[in-house]
């Protein structure tokens, strides 16, 4: 009897010092919950804008982080055109800059070559380059119509690739209170100026190389636009060829 009593006391003492199963389950649940919270915190946030050609739009950066800013001017925007501007609007402005830069480069090349070589139209298109299209329209009106149609087709194709349809764009601009866009809205995954035309395969695959090439194109386009303005202005005043 005495032995039984002692064994009962020892068993009761051991039970008192052992953790209860409910407390163990609760502690385990809390530990798992804390681990889940840590995992949620460590998960990187998803970017709000898609990455295109290595560029992810950053609304807080100058021109949303697009390449083109070079020394010594750096972030050159003295009139504040891009201040408080949305990413969509910045993309639209860049699209316009790239397009006009390409037209400017072609115009400068046309001035320099067209005024010195006349292999087409039996050499009848001569004189200042500012008058060449008017001469072509008189000499070969069908060619002028074909040229106009080709440019229109190219522009419509570019618009179809890079731009949202006008009805959807106007609805988006109306819902988001976007003013001054006139129904213009670039597609979210369209990089300004990159409509897939690369017959020689010159487009770099590396994001760094692409940004460098894009900056070179922008700088050459900007210089060409200034040069074209000077050439046109000079010929309008002098009514003579450049050289």
CSV table of C-alpha atoms in Angstrom, one decimal:
chain,number,residue,atom,x,y,z
A,1,UNK,CA,0.0,0.0,0.0
A,2,UNK,CA,2.8,2.3,0.9
A,3,UNK,CA,4.6,1.5,-2.3
A,4,UNK,CA,1.5,2.2,-4.4
A,5,UNK,CA,1.1,5.6,-2.7
A,6,UNK,CA,4.7,6.5,-3.5
A,7,UNK,CA,4.3,5.5,-7.1
A,8,UNK,CA,1.2,7.6,-7.5
A,9,UNK,CA,3.0,10.7,-6.1
A,10,UNK,CA,5.9,10.3,-8.4
A,11,UNK,CA,3.6,9.9,-11.4
A,12,UNK,CA,1.7,13.0,-10.5
A,13,UNK,CA,4.9,15.0,-10.1
A,14,UNK,CA,6.2,14.0,-13.5
A,15,UNK,CA,2.9,14.9,-15.1
A,16,UNK,CA,3.0,18.4,-13.5
A,17,UNK,CA,6.4,19.2,-15.1
A,18,UNK,CA,5.4,17.8,-18.6
A,19,UNK,CA,3.9,20.4,-21.1
A,20,UNK,CA,0.3,19.8,-22.0
A,21,UNK,CA,-0.6,18.6,-25.5
A,22,UNK,CA,-2.9,21.6,-26.1
A,23,UNK,CA,-0.2,24.1,-25.2
A,24,UNK,CA,2.3,22.3,-27.5
A,25,UNK,CA,-0.2,22.4,-30.4
A,26,UNK,CA,-0.9,26.1,-29.8
A,27,UNK,CA,2.9,26.9,-29.7
A,28,UNK,CA,3.4,25.0,-32.9
A,29,UNK,CA,0.5,26.9,-34.6
A,30,UNK,CA,2.0,30.2,-33.5
A,31,UNK,CA,5.4,29.2,-34.8
A,32,UNK,CA,3.9,28.3,-38.2
A,33,UNK,CA,1.9,31.5,-38.3
A,34,UNK,CA,5.1,33.6,-37.6
A,35,UNK,CA,7.0,31.7,-40.3
A,36,UNK,CA,4.2,32.4,-42.8
A,37,UNK,CA,4.2,36.1,-41.9
A,38,UNK,CA,8.0,36.1,-42.5
A,39,UNK,CA,7.6,34.4,-45.8
A,40,UNK,CA,5.0,37.0,-46.9
A,41,UNK,CA,7.2,39.9,-45.9
A,42,UNK,CA,10.3,38.5,-47.7
A,43,UNK,CA,8.3,38.0,-51.0
A,44,UNK,CA,9.5,40.8,-53.5
A,45,UNK,CA,6.7,43.1,-54.7
A,46,UNK,CA,5.6,42.6,-58.3
A,47,UNK,CA,6.5,45.5,-60.6
A,48,UNK,CA,3.6,47.7,-61.6
A,49,UNK,CA,4.9,48.0,-65.2
A,50,UNK,CA,6.2,45.3,-67.5
A,51,UNK,CA,9.8,45.0,-68.3
A,52,UNK,CA,10.4,45.8,-72.0
A,53,UNK,CA,13.9,45.6,-73.6
A,54,UNK,CA,15.4,45.6,-70.1
A,55,UNK,CA,13.5,48.8,-69.1
A,56,UNK,CA,10.9,48.8,-66.3
A,57,UNK,CA,9.1,52.1,-65.9
A,58,UNK,CA,9.8,54.0,-62.7
A,59,UNK,CA,7.3,56.9,-62.2
A,60,UNK,CA,9.7,58.6,-59.7
A,61,UNK,CA,12.7,58.6,-62.1
A,62,UNK,CA,13.5,61.2,-64.7
A,63,UNK,CA,11.5,60.3,-67.9
A,64,UNK,CA,10.3,57.2,-66.1
A,65,UNK,CA,13.9,55.8,-66.3
A,66,UNK,CA,14.0,55.8,-70.1
A,67,UNK,CA,17.5,56.1,-71.7
A,68,UNK,CA,18.6,59.3,-73.4
A,69,UNK,CA,20.0,61.5,-70.6
A,70,UNK,CA,23.8,62.1,-71.2
A,71,UNK,CA,26.5,64.4,-69.8
A,72,UNK,CA,27.0,67.3,-69.7
A,73,UNK,CA,23.3,68.1,-69.9
A,74,UNK,CA,22.1,65.1,-67.8
A,75,UNK,CA,18.3,65.3,-67.0
A,76,UNK,CA,17.7,68.2,-69.4
A,77,UNK,CA,14.1,69.5,-69.2
A,78,UNK,CA,14.4,73.2,-68.4
A,79,UNK,CA,10.7,73.9,-69.2
A,80,UNK,CA,9.4,71.0,-67.1
A,81,UNK,CA,7.5,69.1,-69.8
A,82,UNK,CA,7.9,65.8,-68.0
A,83,UNK,CA,7.2,67.1,-64.5
A,84,UNK,CA,4.3,65.3,-62.9
A,85,UNK,CA,3.7,63.4,-66.1
A,86,UNK,CA,2.3,59.9,-66.2
A,87,UNK,CA,4.3,57.0,-67.6
A,88,UNK,CA,1.9,56.7,-70.5
A,89,UNK,CA,2.4,60.3,-71.4
A,90,UNK,CA,6.2,60.0,-71.1
A,91,UNK,CA,6.1,57.0,-73.4
A,92,UNK,CA,4.0,59.0,-75.9
A,93,UNK,CA,6.4,61.9,-75.9
A,94,UNK,CA,9.4,59.5,-76.3
A,95,UNK,CA,7.6,57.9,-79.3
A,96,UNK,CA,7.2,61.3,-80.9
A,97,UNK,CA,10.9,62.2,-80.2
A,98,UNK,CA,12.2,59.0,-81.7
A,99,UNK,CA,9.9,59.2,-84.7
A,100,UNK,CA,10.8,62.8,-85.5
A,101,UNK,CA,14.5,62.1,-84.9
A,102,UNK,CA,14.4,59.3,-87.6
A,103,UNK,CA,12.6,61.6,-90.0
A,104,UNK,CA,15.2,64.3,-89.3
A,105,UNK,CA,18.1,61.9,-90.0
A,106,UNK,CA,16.4,60.9,-93.3
A,107,UNK,CA,15.8,64.6,-94.2
A,108,UNK,CA,19.4,65.6,-93.6
A,109,UNK,CA,20.6,62.6,-95.8
A,110,UNK,CA,18.1,63.6,-98.4
A,111,UNK,CA,19.3,67.2,-98.5
A,112,UNK,CA,23.0,66.2,-98.8
A,113,UNK,CA,22.5,63.5,-101.4
A,114,UNK,CA,19.5,64.9,-103.4
A,115,UNK,CA,21.2,68.2,-104.2
A,116,UNK,CA,24.3,66.6,-105.5
A,117,UNK,CA,23.1,63.5,-107.3
A,118,UNK,CA,20.1,63.4,-109.7
A,119,UNK,CA,19.8,59.8,-111.0
A,120,UNK,CA,16.0,59.7,-111.0
A,121,UNK,CA,13.4,61.4,-113.2
A,122,UNK,CA,15.9,62.0,-116.0
A,123,UNK,CA,17.8,64.5,-113.9
A,124,UNK,CA,14.9,67.0,-113.9
A,125,UNK,CA,14.6,67.3,-110.1
A,126,UNK,CA,17.3,69.9,-109.3
A,127,UNK,CA,17.8,73.0,-107.2
A,128,UNK,CA,17.1,73.5,-103.5
A,129,UNK,CA,15.9,70.3,-101.7
A,130,UNK,CA,12.9,72.2,-100.2
A,131,UNK,CA,11.4,72.3,-103.7
A,132,UNK,CA,12.1,68.7,-104.8
A,133,UNK,CA,8.8,67.2,-103.7
A,134,UNK,CA,6.9,69.9,-105.6
A,135,UNK,CA,8.9,69.1,-108.7
A,136,UNK,CA,8.3,65.4,-108.3
A,137,UNK,CA,4.5,66.1,-108.1
A,138,UNK,CA,4.6,67.9,-111.3
A,139,UNK,CA,6.9,65.6,-113.2
A,140,UNK,CA,5.6,62.2,-111.9
A,141,UNK,CA,2.2,62.6,-110.2
A,142,UNK,CA,1.7,58.9,-110.0
A,143,UNK,CA,5.0,58.4,-108.2
A,144,UNK,CA,4.0,61.1,-105.8
A,145,UNK,CA,0.7,59.4,-105.1
A,146,UNK,CA,2.5,56.1,-104.6
A,147,UNK,CA,4.9,57.7,-102.1
A,148,UNK,CA,2.0,59.3,-100.2
A,149,UNK,CA,0.3,55.9,-100.0
A,150,UNK,CA,3.4,54.1,-98.9
A,151,UNK,CA,4.0,56.6,-96.0
A,152,UNK,CA,0.3,56.3,-95.0
A,153,UNK,CA,0.5,52.4,-95.0
A,154,UNK,CA,3.7,52.5,-92.9
A,155,UNK,CA,2.1,54.9,-90.4
A,156,UNK,CA,-1.1,52.8,-90.1
A,157,UNK,CA,1.0,49.7,-89.5
A,158,UNK,CA,3.1,51.4,-86.9
A,159,UNK,CA,-0.1,52.6,-85.2
A,160,UNK,CA,-1.6,49.2,-85.2
A,161,UNK,CA,1.5,47.7,-83.5
A,162,UNK,CA,2.2,50.3,-80.9
A,163,UNK,CA,-1.1,52.1,-80.2
A,164,UNK,CA,-4.3,51.1,-78.5
A,165,UNK,CA,-7.4,51.6,-80.7
A,166,UNK,CA,-8.8,55.1,-80.5
A,167,UNK,CA,-12.1,54.1,-79.0
A,168,UNK,CA,-10.5,52.1,-76.2
A,169,UNK,CA,-7.9,54.8,-75.7
A,170,UNK,CA,-10.5,57.6,-75.4
A,171,UNK,CA,-12.4,55.5,-72.8
A,172,UNK,CA,-9.3,54.9,-70.8
A,173,UNK,CA,-8.3,58.6,-70.9
A,174,UNK,CA,-11.9,59.6,-69.9
A,175,UNK,CA,-12.0,57.1,-67.0
A,176,UNK,CA,-8.5,58.1,-65.7
A,177,UNK,CA,-9.1,61.9,-66.4
A,178,UNK,CA,-6.2,62.1,-68.9
A,179,UNK,CA,-6.3,65.4,-70.7
A,180,UNK,CA,-4.6,66.5,-73.9
A,181,UNK,CA,-4.0,63.0,-75.2
A,182,UNK,CA,-6.7,63.1,-78.0
A,183,UNK,CA,-7.4,59.4,-77.8
A,184,UNK,CA,-3.7,58.5,-78.1
A,185,UNK,CA,-2.4,55.7,-75.8
A,186,UNK,CA,0.5,53.3,-76.3
A,187,UNK,CA,0.2,49.6,-75.6
A,188,UNK,CA,1.5,48.6,-72.1
A,189,UNK,CA,4.1,46.2,-73.6
A,190,UNK,CA,5.2,48.5,-76.4
A,191,UNK,CA,8.6,50.2,-76.1
A,192,UNK,CA,8.6,53.6,-77.7
A,193,UNK,CA,10.0,53.4,-81.2
A,194,UNK,CA,10.4,49.6,-81.3
A,195,UNK,CA,7.8,48.3,-83.7
A,196,UNK,CA,9.8,45.3,-84.8
A,197,UNK,CA,11.5,46.6,-88.0
A,198,UNK,CA,15.1,45.2,-87.8
A,199,UNK,CA,15.9,43.6,-91.2
A,200,UNK,CA,19.7,43.6,-90.5
A,201,UNK,CA,19.3,42.2,-87.0
A,202,UNK,CA,21.1,45.1,-85.3
A,203,UNK,CA,19.0,45.2,-82.2
A,204,UNK,CA,21.0,44.2,-79.2
A,205,UNK,CA,19.8,41.4,-76.9
A,206,UNK,CA,21.5,42.8,-73.8
A,207,UNK,CA,19.5,45.5,-71.9
A,208,UNK,CA,22.7,47.6,-71.3
A,209,UNK,CA,23.6,47.5,-75.0
A,210,UNK,CA,20.1,48.3,-76.0
A,211,UNK,CA,20.0,51.3,-73.7
A,212,UNK,CA,23.3,52.5,-75.1
A,213,UNK,CA,22.2,52.1,-78.7
A,214,UNK,CA,18.9,53.8,-77.9
A,215,UNK,CA,20.8,56.8,-76.4
A,216,UNK,CA,23.0,57.0,-79.6
A,217,UNK,CA,19.9,57.0,-81.8
A,218,UNK,CA,18.3,59.7,-79.7
A,219,UNK,CA,21.4,61.9,-79.8
A,220,UNK,CA,21.8,61.5,-83.5
A,221,UNK,CA,18.1,62.2,-84.1
A,222,UNK,CA,18.2,65.3,-81.9
A,223,UNK,CA,21.2,66.6,-83.8
A,224,UNK,CA,19.5,65.8,-87.1
A,225,UNK,CA,16.3,67.7,-86.2
A,226,UNK,CA,18.4,70.8,-85.4
A,227,UNK,CA,20.4,70.4,-88.6
A,228,UNK,CA,17.2,69.9,-90.7
A,229,UNK,CA,15.7,73.1,-89.3
A,230,UNK,CA,18.9,75.0,-90.1
A,231,UNK,CA,19.0,73.6,-93.7
A,232,UNK,CA,15.3,74.4,-94.4
A,233,UNK,CA,15.6,77.9,-92.9
A,234,UNK,CA,18.8,78.6,-95.0
A,235,UNK,CA,17.2,77.5,-98.2
A,236,UNK,CA,13.9,79.4,-97.5
A,237,UNK,CA,15.9,82.6,-97.1
A,238,UNK,CA,18.5,82.1,-99.9
A,239,UNK,CA,16.5,80.0,-102.3
A,240,UNK,CA,19.8,78.3,-103.2
A,241,UNK,CA,21.3,74.9,-102.5
A,242,UNK,CA,23.3,74.3,-99.4
A,243,UNK,CA,26.6,74.0,-101.3
